[in-house]
JSON list of C-alpha atoms in Angstrom, two decimals:
[
{"chain": "A", "resi": 1, "resn": "MET", "atom": "CA", "xyz": [9.43, 32.27, 4.05]},
{"chain": "A", "resi": 2, "resn": "GLU", "atom": "CA", "xyz": [11.39, 30.75, 1.02]},
{"chain": "A", "resi": 3, "resn": "GLN", "atom": "CA", "xyz": [14.43, 29.76, 3.80]},
{"chain": "A", "resi": 4, "resn": "ARG", "atom": "CA", "xyz": [11.33, 27.80, 4.65]},
{"chain": "A", "resi": 5, "resn": "VAL", "atom": "CA", "xyz": [10.86, 26.10, 2.07]},
{"chain": "A", "resi": 6, "resn": "VAL", "atom": "CA", "xyz": [14.19, 25.05, 1.10]},
{"chain": "A", "resi": 7, "resn": "THR", "atom": "CA", "xyz": [14.06, 23.06, 4.96]},
{"chain": "A", "resi": 8, "resn": "LEU", "atom": "CA", "xyz": [11.40, 21.20, 4.02]},
{"chain": "A", "resi": 9, "resn": "PHE", "atom": "CA", "xyz": [13.03, 20.71, 0.36]},
{"chain": "A", "resi": 10, "resn": "HIS", "atom": "CA", "xyz": [15.98, 19.36, 2.74]},
{"chain": "A", "resi": 11, "resn": "HIS", "atom": "CA", "xyz": [14.07, 17.60, 5.60]},
{"chain": "A", "resi": 12, "resn": "SER", "atom": "CA", "xyz": [11.75, 16.07, 2.77]},
{"chain": "A", "resi": 13, "resn": "LEU", "atom": "CA", "xyz": [15.22, 14.35, 1.07]},
{"chain": "A", "resi": 14, "resn": "GLU", "atom": "CA", "xyz": [16.93, 14.08, 3.91]},
{"chain": "A", "resi": 15, "resn": "ALA", "atom": "CA", "xyz": [13.61, 11.52, 4.93]},
{"chain": "A", "resi": 16, "resn": "THR", "atom": "CA", "xyz": [13.55, 10.01, 1.37]},
{"chain": "A", "resi": 17, "resn": "MET", "atom": "CA", "xyz": [17.15, 8.90, 1.71]},
{"chain": "A", "resi": 18, "resn": "ASN", "atom": "CA", "xyz": [17.33, 7.09, 4.66]},
{"chain": "A", "resi": 19, "resn": "ALA", "atom": "CA", "xyz": [13.68, 4.73, 4.23]},
{"chain": "A", "resi": 20, "resn": "GLY", "atom": "CA", "xyz": [15.04, 4.03, 1.35]},
{"chain": "A", "resi": 21, "resn": "GLU", "atom": "CA", "xyz": [18.58, 2.66, 2.59]},
{"chain": "A", "resi": 22, "resn": "VAL", "atom": "CA", "xyz": [15.96, 0.45, 4.60]},
{"chain": "A", "resi": 23, "resn": "LEU", "atom": "CA", "xyz": [13.54, 0.13, 2.29]},
{"chain": "A", "resi": 24, "resn": "ALA", "atom": "CA", "xyz": [15.06, -1.13, -1.22]},
{"chain": "A", "resi": 25, "resn": "PRO", "atom": "CA", "xyz": [15.29, -4.82, -0.18]},
{"chain": "A", "resi": 26, "resn": "LEU", "atom": "CA", "xyz": [12.10, -4.56, 1.25]},
{"chain": "A", "resi": 27, "resn": "ILE", "atom": "CA", "xyz": [10.36, -3.21, -1.08]},
{"chain": "A", "resi": 28, "resn": "ALA", "atom": "CA", "xyz": [12.02, -5.63, -3.98]},
{"chain": "A", "resi": 29, "resn": "GLU", "atom": "CA", "xyz": [11.49, -8.41, -2.04]},
{"chain": "A", "resi": 30, "resn": "ALA", "atom": "CA", "xyz": [7.60, -6.65, -2.15]},
{"chain": "A", "resi": 31, "resn": "SER", "atom": "CA", "xyz": [7.10, -6.06, -5.73]},
{"chain": "A", "resi": 32, "resn": "GLU", "atom": "CA", "xyz": [8.18, -9.87, -5.92]},
{"chain": "A", "resi": 33, "resn": "MET", "atom": "CA", "xyz": [4.86, -11.14, -4.43]},
{"chain": "A", "resi": 34, "resn": "ILE", "atom": "CA", "xyz": [2.86, -8.85, -5.97]},
{"chain": "A", "resi": 35, "resn": "VAL", "atom": "CA", "xyz": [3.95, -9.93, -9.80]},
{"chain": "A", "resi": 36, "resn": "HIS", "atom": "CA", "xyz": [3.53, -13.85, -8.29]},
{"chain": "A", "resi": 37, "resn": "THR", "atom": "CA", "xyz": [0.49, -13.51, -6.85]},
{"chain": "A", "resi": 38, "resn": "LEU", "atom": "CA", "xyz": [-0.75, -10.97, -10.14]},
{"chain": "A", "resi": 39, "resn": "LEU", "atom": "CA", "xyz": [0.79, -14.49, -11.97]},
{"chain": "A", "resi": 40, "resn": "ALA", "atom": "CA", "xyz": [-0.73, -17.37, -10.43]},
{"chain": "A", "resi": 41, "resn": "GLU", "atom": "CA", "xyz": [-4.10, -14.79, -11.58]},
{"chain": "A", "resi": 42, "resn": "ASN", "atom": "CA", "xyz": [-5.66, -13.28, -8.72]},
{"chain": "A", "resi": 43, "resn": "LYS", "atom": "CA", "xyz": [-5.82, -9.23, -8.00]},
{"chain": "A", "resi": 44, "resn": "LEU", "atom": "CA", "xyz": [-5.29, -7.12, -5.16]},
{"chain": "A", "resi": 45, "resn": "LEU", "atom": "CA", "xyz": [-7.71, -5.63, -2.49]},
{"chain": "A", "resi": 46, "resn": "LEU", "atom": "CA", "xyz": [-6.16, -1.70, -1.70]},
{"chain": "A", "resi": 47, "resn": "CYS", "atom": "CA", "xyz": [-6.99, -0.17, 1.04]},
{"chain": "A", "resi": 48, "resn": "GLY", "atom": "CA", "xyz": [-7.30, 3.31, 3.26]},
{"chain": "A", "resi": 49, "resn": "ASN", "atom": "CA", "xyz": [-7.44, 6.06, 4.81]},
{"chain": "A", "resi": 50, "resn": "GLY", "atom": "CA", "xyz": [-6.98, 9.32, 4.61]},
{"chain": "A", "resi": 51, "resn": "VAL", "atom": "CA", "xyz": [-4.40, 10.81, 2.50]},
{"chain": "A", "resi": 52, "resn": "SER", "atom": "CA", "xyz": [-3.60, 6.70, 3.07]},
{"chain": "A", "resi": 53, "resn": "GLY", "atom": "CA", "xyz": [-6.48, 6.06, 1.15]},
{"chain": "A", "resi": 54, "resn": "ALA", "atom": "CA", "xyz": [-5.28, 8.69, -1.67]},
{"chain": "A", "resi": 55, "resn": "LEU", "atom": "CA", "xyz": [-2.57, 6.83, -1.99]},
{"chain": "A", "resi": 56, "resn": "ALA", "atom": "CA", "xyz": [-3.73, 3.80, -2.02]},
{"chain": "A", "resi": 57, "resn": "GLN", "atom": "CA", "xyz": [-6.64, 4.77, -4.67]},
{"chain": "A", "resi": 58, "resn": "SER", "atom": "CA", "xyz": [-3.47, 5.78, -7.03]},
{"chain": "A", "resi": 59, "resn": "PHE", "atom": "CA", "xyz": [-1.41, 2.89, -6.51]},
{"chain": "A", "resi": 60, "resn": "SER", "atom": "CA", "xyz": [-4.08, 1.01, -7.72]},
{"chain": "A", "resi": 61, "resn": "ALA", "atom": "CA", "xyz": [-5.18, 3.18, -10.42]},
{"chain": "A", "resi": 62, "resn": "LYS", "atom": "CA", "xyz": [-1.19, 3.41, -11.79]},
{"chain": "A", "resi": 63, "resn": "LEU", "atom": "CA", "xyz": [-1.20, -1.54, -11.96]},
{"chain": "A", "resi": 64, "resn": "MET", "atom": "CA", "xyz": [-4.86, -0.86, -13.62]},
{"chain": "A", "resi": 65, "resn": "GLY", "atom": "CA", "xyz": [-4.02, 1.91, -15.62]},
{"chain": "A", "resi": 66, "resn": "GLY", "atom": "CA", "xyz": [-0.53, 1.84, -16.63]},
{"chain": "A", "resi": 67, "resn": "PHE", "atom": "CA", "xyz": [2.43, 3.59, -14.92]},
{"chain": "A", "resi": 68, "resn": "GLN", "atom": "CA", "xyz": [5.48, 4.59, -17.31]},
{"chain": "A", "resi": 69, "resn": "ARG", "atom": "CA", "xyz": [4.93, 2.14, -20.67]},
{"chain": "A", "resi": 70, "resn": "GLU", "atom": "CA", "xyz": [2.01, 0.78, -22.63]},
{"chain": "A", "resi": 71, "resn": "ARG", "atom": "CA", "xyz": [0.45, -2.78, -21.53]},
{"chain": "A", "resi": 72, "resn": "PRO", "atom": "CA", "xyz": [-2.14, -4.23, -20.62]},
{"chain": "A", "resi": 73, "resn": "GLY", "atom": "CA", "xyz": [-4.00, -3.25, -16.93]},
{"chain": "A", "resi": 74, "resn": "LEU", "atom": "CA", "xyz": [-3.08, -5.49, -13.87]},
{"chain": "A", "resi": 75, "resn": "PRO", "atom": "CA", "xyz": [-6.03, -6.58, -11.01]},
{"chain": "A", "resi": 76, "resn": "ALA", "atom": "CA", "xyz": [-6.56, -4.37, -8.67]},
{"chain": "A", "resi": 77, "resn": "ILE", "atom": "CA", "xyz": [-8.78, -2.45, -6.12]},
{"chain": "A", "resi": 78, "resn": "ALA", "atom": "CA", "xyz": [-9.05, 0.50, -4.24]},
{"chain": "A", "resi": 79, "resn": "LEU", "atom": "CA", "xyz": [-11.62, -0.31, -1.14]},
{"chain": "A", "resi": 80, "resn": "ASN", "atom": "CA", "xyz": [-11.75, 3.02, -0.22]},
{"chain": "A", "resi": 81, "resn": "SER", "atom": "CA", "xyz": [-12.75, 4.45, -3.67]},
{"chain": "A", "resi": 82, "resn": "ASP", "atom": "CA", "xyz": [-16.46, 3.28, -3.49]},
{"chain": "A", "resi": 83, "resn": "GLY", "atom": "CA", "xyz": [-17.96, 6.17, -0.87]},
{"chain": "A", "resi": 84, "resn": "ILE", "atom": "CA", "xyz": [-21.28, 4.80, -1.05]},
{"chain": "A", "resi": 85, "resn": "SER", "atom": "CA", "xyz": [-20.42, 1.19, -0.38]},
{"chain": "A", "resi": 86, "resn": "ILE", "atom": "CA", "xyz": [-17.81, 2.35, 2.71]},
{"chain": "A", "resi": 87, "resn": "GLY", "atom": "CA", "xyz": [-20.59, 4.73, 3.69]},
{"chain": "A", "resi": 88, "resn": "THR", "atom": "CA", "xyz": [-23.13, 1.54, 3.59]},
{"chain": "A", "resi": 89, "resn": "VAL", "atom": "CA", "xyz": [-21.30, -0.61, 5.70]},
{"chain": "A", "resi": 90, "resn": "ALA", "atom": "CA", "xyz": [-19.68, 1.69, 8.01]},
{"chain": "A", "resi": 91, "resn": "ARG", "atom": "CA", "xyz": [-23.36, 2.51, 9.38]},
{"chain": "A", "resi": 92, "resn": "ASN", "atom": "CA", "xyz": [-24.67, -0.79, 9.20]},
{"chain": "A", "resi": 93, "resn": "HIS", "atom": "CA", "xyz": [-22.15, -2.53, 10.41]},
{"chain": "A", "resi": 94, "resn": "GLY", "atom": "CA", "xyz": [-19.82, 0.04, 11.64]},
{"chain": "A", "resi": 95, "resn": "ARG", "atom": "CA", "xyz": [-16.78, 1.68, 10.81]},
{"chain": "A", "resi": 96, "resn": "ALA", "atom": "CA", "xyz": [-14.78, -1.17, 11.97]},
{"chain": "A", "resi": 97, "resn": "GLU", "atom": "CA", "xyz": [-15.81, -3.03, 8.78]},
{"chain": "A", "resi": 98, "resn": "SER", "atom": "CA", "xyz": [-15.76, -0.94, 5.72]},
{"chain": "A", "resi": 99, "resn": "PHE", "atom": "CA", "xyz": [-12.77, -2.47, 4.39]},
{"chain": "A", "resi": 100, "resn": "ALA", "atom": "CA", "xyz": [-13.22, -5.65, 6.11]},
{"chain": "A", "resi": 101, "resn": "ARG", "atom": "CA", "xyz": [-16.56, -6.43, 4.72]},
{"chain": "A", "resi": 102, "resn": "PRO", "atom": "CA", "xyz": [-15.57, -6.36, 0.94]},
{"chain": "A", "resi": 103, "resn": "VAL", "atom": "CA", "xyz": [-12.70, -8.63, 1.48]},
{"chain": "A", "resi": 104, "resn": "ARG", "atom": "CA", "xyz": [-14.40, -11.27, 2.67]},
{"chain": "A", "resi": 105, "resn": "ALA", "atom": "CA", "xyz": [-17.50, -10.98, -0.56]},
{"chain": "A", "resi": 106, "resn": "LEU", "atom": "CA", "xyz": [-13.75, -10.06, -2.93]},
{"chain": "A", "resi": 107, "resn": "GLY", "atom": "CA", "xyz": [-11.34, -11.66, -1.16]},
{"chain": "A", "resi": 108, "resn": "GLN", "atom": "CA", "xyz": [-10.25, -14.89, -2.71]},
{"chain": "A", "resi": 109, "resn": "PRO", "atom": "CA", "xyz": [-7.71, -17.64, -1.73]},
{"chain": "A", "resi": 110, "resn": "GLY", "atom": "CA", "xyz": [-4.07, -16.50, -3.02]},
{"chain": "A", "resi": 111, "resn": "ASP", "atom": "CA", "xyz": [-5.13, -13.23, -3.07]},
{"chain": "A", "resi": 112, "resn": "LEU", "atom": "CA", "xyz": [-3.01, -10.10, -1.72]},
{"chain": "A", "resi": 113, "resn": "LEU", "atom": "CA", "xyz": [-4.12, -7.23, 0.88]},
{"chain": "A", "resi": 114, "resn": "VAL", "atom": "CA", "xyz": [-2.61, -3.76, 0.40]},
{"chain": "A", "resi": 115, "resn": "ILE", "atom": "CA", "xyz": [-2.65, -1.47, 3.55]},
{"chain": "A", "resi": 116, "resn": "VAL", "atom": "CA", "xyz": [-1.36, 1.85, 3.57]},
{"chain": "A", "resi": 117, "resn": "SER", "atom": "CA", "xyz": [-0.83, 4.07, 6.98]},
{"chain": "A", "resi": 118, "resn": "ASN", "atom": "CA", "xyz": [1.36, 6.11, 9.02]},
{"chain": "A", "resi": 119, "resn": "ASP", "atom": "CA", "xyz": [0.56, 4.96, 11.50]},
{"chain": "A", "resi": 120, "resn": "GLY", "atom": "CA", "xyz": [-0.99, 1.38, 11.33]},
{"chain": "A", "resi": 121, "resn": "ARG", "atom": "CA", "xyz": [-3.62, 1.68, 14.43]},
{"chain": "A", "resi": 122, "resn": "ASP", "atom": "CA", "xyz": [-6.48, 2.13, 12.36]},
{"chain": "A", "resi": 123, "resn": "SER", "atom": "CA", "xyz": [-9.21, -0.25, 13.37]},
{"chain": "A", "resi": 124, "resn": "ASN", "atom": "CA", "xyz": [-11.23, -0.52, 10.16]},
{"chain": "A", "resi": 125, "resn": "LEU", "atom": "CA", "xyz": [-7.25, -1.92, 8.37]},
{"chain": "A", "resi": 126, "resn": "VAL", "atom": "CA", "xyz": [-6.88, -4.23, 11.83]},
{"chain": "A", "resi": 127, "resn": "GLN", "atom": "CA", "xyz": [-10.14, -5.88, 10.90]},
{"chain": "A", "resi": 128, "resn": "ALA", "atom": "CA", "xyz": [-9.39, -5.86, 6.57]},
{"chain": "A", "resi": 129, "resn": "MET", "atom": "CA", "xyz": [-5.88, -7.16, 7.39]},
{"chain": "A", "resi": 130, "resn": "ARG", "atom": "CA", "xyz": [-8.27, -9.82, 9.81]},
{"chain": "A", "resi": 131, "resn": "ALA", "atom": "CA", "xyz": [-10.72, -10.79, 7.38]},
{"chain": "A", "resi": 132, "resn": "ALA", "atom": "CA", "xyz": [-7.69, -10.73, 4.46]},
{"chain": "A", "resi": 133, "resn": "ARG", "atom": "CA", "xyz": [-6.34, -13.93, 6.69]},
{"chain": "A", "resi": 134, "resn": "ASP", "atom": "CA", "xyz": [-9.58, -16.00, 7.38]},
{"chain": "A", "resi": 135, "resn": "ARG", "atom": "CA", "xyz": [-9.82, -15.22, 3.67]},
{"chain": "A", "resi": 136, "resn": "ASP", "atom": "CA", "xyz": [-6.17, -16.97, 3.23]},
{"chain": "A", "resi": 137, "resn": "MET", "atom": "CA", "xyz": [-4.80, -13.35, 1.35]},
{"chain": "A", "resi": 138, "resn": "GLY", "atom": "CA", "xyz": [-0.90, -12.18, 1.09]},
{"chain": "A", "resi": 139, "resn": "ILE", "atom": "CA", "xyz": [-0.75, -8.95, 3.59]},
{"chain": "A", "resi": 140, "resn": "LEU", "atom": "CA", "xyz": [1.63, -6.33, 2.11]},
{"chain": "A", "resi": 141, "resn": "ALA", "atom": "CA", "xyz": [2.12, -3.89, 4.38]},
{"chain": "A", "resi": 142, "resn": "LEU", "atom": "CA", "xyz": [2.89, 0.35, 3.65]},
{"chain": "A", "resi": 143, "resn": "THR", "atom": "CA", "xyz": [3.31, 1.71, 7.98]},
{"chain": "A", "resi": 144, "resn": "GLY", "atom": "CA", "xyz": [4.68, 4.68, 10.01]},
{"chain": "A", "resi": 145, "resn": "GLY", "atom": "CA", "xyz": [6.73, 4.80, 12.83]},
{"chain": "A", "resi": 146, "resn": "ASP", "atom": "CA", "xyz": [6.60, 2.29, 14.41]},
{"chain": "A", "resi": 147, "resn": "GLY", "atom": "CA", "xyz": [3.81, -0.01, 12.31]},
{"chain": "A", "resi": 148, "resn": "GLY", "atom": "CA", "xyz": [0.57, 0.16, 14.73]},
{"chain": "A", "resi": 149, "resn": "ASP", "atom": "CA", "xyz": [-1.73, -2.27, 15.30]},
{"chain": "A", "resi": 150, "resn": "CYS", "atom": "CA", "xyz": [-1.26, -3.25, 11.59]},
{"chain": "A", "resi": 151, "resn": "ALA", "atom": "CA", "xyz": [2.04, -4.59, 12.09]},
{"chain": "A", "resi": 152, "resn": "ALA", "atom": "CA", "xyz": [1.26, -7.28, 14.88]},
{"chain": "A", "resi": 153, "resn": "LEU", "atom": "CA", "xyz": [-0.73, -8.51, 12.23]},
{"chain": "A", "resi": 154, "resn": "LEU", "atom": "CA", "xyz": [1.07, -9.27, 10.10]},
{"chain": "A", "resi": 155, "resn": "ASP", "atom": "CA", "xyz": [3.06, -12.79, 9.89]},
{"chain": "A", "resi": 156, "resn": "THR", "atom": "CA", "xyz": [5.98, -14.64, 8.11]},
{"chain": "A", "resi": 157, "resn": "HIS", "atom": "CA", "xyz": [4.66, -14.70, 4.50]},
{"chain": "A", "resi": 158, "resn": "ASP", "atom": "CA", "xyz": [3.55, -10.62, 4.58]},
{"chain": "A", "resi": 159, "resn": "ILE", "atom": "CA", "xyz": [5.29, -7.96, 4.04]},
{"chain": "A", "resi": 160, "resn": "GLU", "atom": "CA", "xyz": [5.66, -4.41, 6.12]},
{"chain": "A", "resi": 161, "resn": "LEU", "atom": "CA", "xyz": [7.33, -1.32, 4.25]},
{"chain": "A", "resi": 162, "resn": "ARG", "atom": "CA", "xyz": [7.52, 0.49, 7.56]},
{"chain": "A", "resi": 163, "resn": "VAL", "atom": "CA", "xyz": [9.04, 4.07, 6.63]},
{"chain": "A", "resi": 164, "resn": "PRO", "atom": "CA", "xyz": [11.21, 5.69, 9.99]},
{"chain": "A", "resi": 165, "resn": "SER", "atom": "CA", "xyz": [9.37, 8.56, 10.99]},
{"chain": "A", "resi": 166, "resn": "GLU", "atom": "CA", "xyz": [6.83, 9.88, 12.52]},
{"chain": "A", "resi": 167, "resn": "VAL", "atom": "CA", "xyz": [5.87, 13.15, 11.14]},
{"chain": "A", "resi": 168, "resn": "ALA", "atom": "CA", "xyz": [2.94, 12.20, 8.27]},
{"chain": "A", "resi": 169, "resn": "ALA", "atom": "CA", "xyz": [3.71, 14.22, 6.18]},
{"chain": "A", "resi": 170, "resn": "GLU", "atom": "CA", "xyz": [7.15, 12.26, 6.44]},
{"chain": "A", "resi": 171, "resn": "VAL", "atom": "CA", "xyz": [5.92, 9.14, 5.17]},
{"chain": "A", "resi": 172, "resn": "HIS", "atom": "CA", "xyz": [2.81, 10.40, 3.02]},
{"chain": "A", "resi": 173, "resn": "GLN", "atom": "CA", "xyz": [6.38, 11.23, 0.90]},
{"chain": "A", "resi": 174, "resn": "VAL", "atom": "CA", "xyz": [7.89, 8.08, 0.99]},
{"chain": "A", "resi": 175, "resn": "HIS", "atom": "CA", "xyz": [4.74, 5.18, 0.64]},
{"chain": "A", "resi": 176, "resn": "LEU", "atom": "CA", "xyz": [4.83, 7.45, -2.47]},
{"chain": "A", "resi": 177, "resn": "LEU", "atom": "CA", "xyz": [8.10, 6.93, -3.49]},
{"chain": "A", "resi": 178, "resn": "THR", "atom": "CA", "xyz": [8.06, 3.78, -2.48]},
{"chain": "A", "resi": 179, "resn": "ILE", "atom": "CA", "xyz": [4.76, 3.30, -5.25]},
{"chain": "A", "resi": 180, "resn": "PHE", "atom": "CA", "xyz": [6.41, 4.84, -7.95]},
{"chain": "A", "resi": 181, "resn": "CYS", "atom": "CA", "xyz": [9.72, 1.66, -7.23]},
{"chain": "A", "resi": 182, "resn": "LEU", "atom": "CA", "xyz": [7.07, -0.42, -6.95]},
{"chain": "A", "resi": 183, "resn": "CYS", "atom": "CA", "xyz": [4.15, -0.02, -10.21]},
{"chain": "A", "resi": 184, "resn": "ASP", "atom": "CA", "xyz": [8.25, -0.09, -11.62]},
{"chain": "A", "resi": 185, "resn": "LEU", "atom": "CA", "xyz": [9.85, -2.55, -10.69]},
{"chain": "A", "resi": 186, "resn": "ILE", "atom": "CA", "xyz": [6.55, -4.74, -11.17]},
{"chain": "A", "resi": 187, "resn": "ASP", "atom": "CA", "xyz": [6.25, -3.12, -14.86]},
{"chain": "A", "resi": 188, "resn": "SER", "atom": "CA", "xyz": [10.18, -4.74, -15.53]},
{"chain": "A", "resi": 189, "resn": "SER", "atom": "CA", "xyz": [9.18, -7.15, -14.58]},
{"chain": "A", "resi": 190, "resn": "LEU", "atom": "CA", "xyz": [6.15, -8.86, -16.64]},
{"chain": "A", "resi": 191, "resn": "PHE", "atom": "CA", "xyz": [7.15, -6.77, -19.10]},
{"chain": "A", "resi": 192, "resn": "GLY", "atom": "CA", "xyz": [10.65, -7.24, -19.80]},
{"chain": "A", "resi": 193, "resn": "GLY", "atom": "CA", "xyz": [13.71, -4.91, -19.20]},
{"chain": "A", "resi": 194, "resn": "TYR", "atom": "CA", "xyz": [13.99, -0.58, -17.38]},
{"chain": "A", "resi": 195, "resn": "GLU", "atom": "CA", "xyz": [13.47, 2.01, -18.48]},
{"chain": "A", "resi": 196, "resn": "ASP", "atom": "CA", "xyz": [15.94, 4.69, -18.06]}
]
């Protein structure tokens, strides 16, 4: 049992290092995209399903509530944190509309939609991206595997942070570290200096 735990830690480290080498320049670019959105007095709308939804909520909480330093809250809304609204929209308009409808209601030109998905195949995320496109919003997609249907909807103004793994657990762990990196870079850009 103990050896299995050590093996899992080794696989985790290997997946993280491989992803870090691929994603580092894109994470830096994504942080600039977010900073540009915030400096233009726009907001972030974030969404995901299941564990990816929890990661979207965590990202939103760190932006609004603070990361590793005291600073003003940043405008970020995790759409999947409102279970009653999601359930109502899904019941009345179908599950595929569960995020698209809030994006249409809350999204403004210049806002940024952030989707989190381990495989990019969720129909409600695809529809949210289409709604964001209709609202002249940018899109940042945290995906894995081959990026799925979500990757196919991105254009040259969008950014995809695709973890090079098909293993959901590895994708989730890299997404969490990616969120930490983004928060660090955003705070440094907006509020000065890197903290050790």
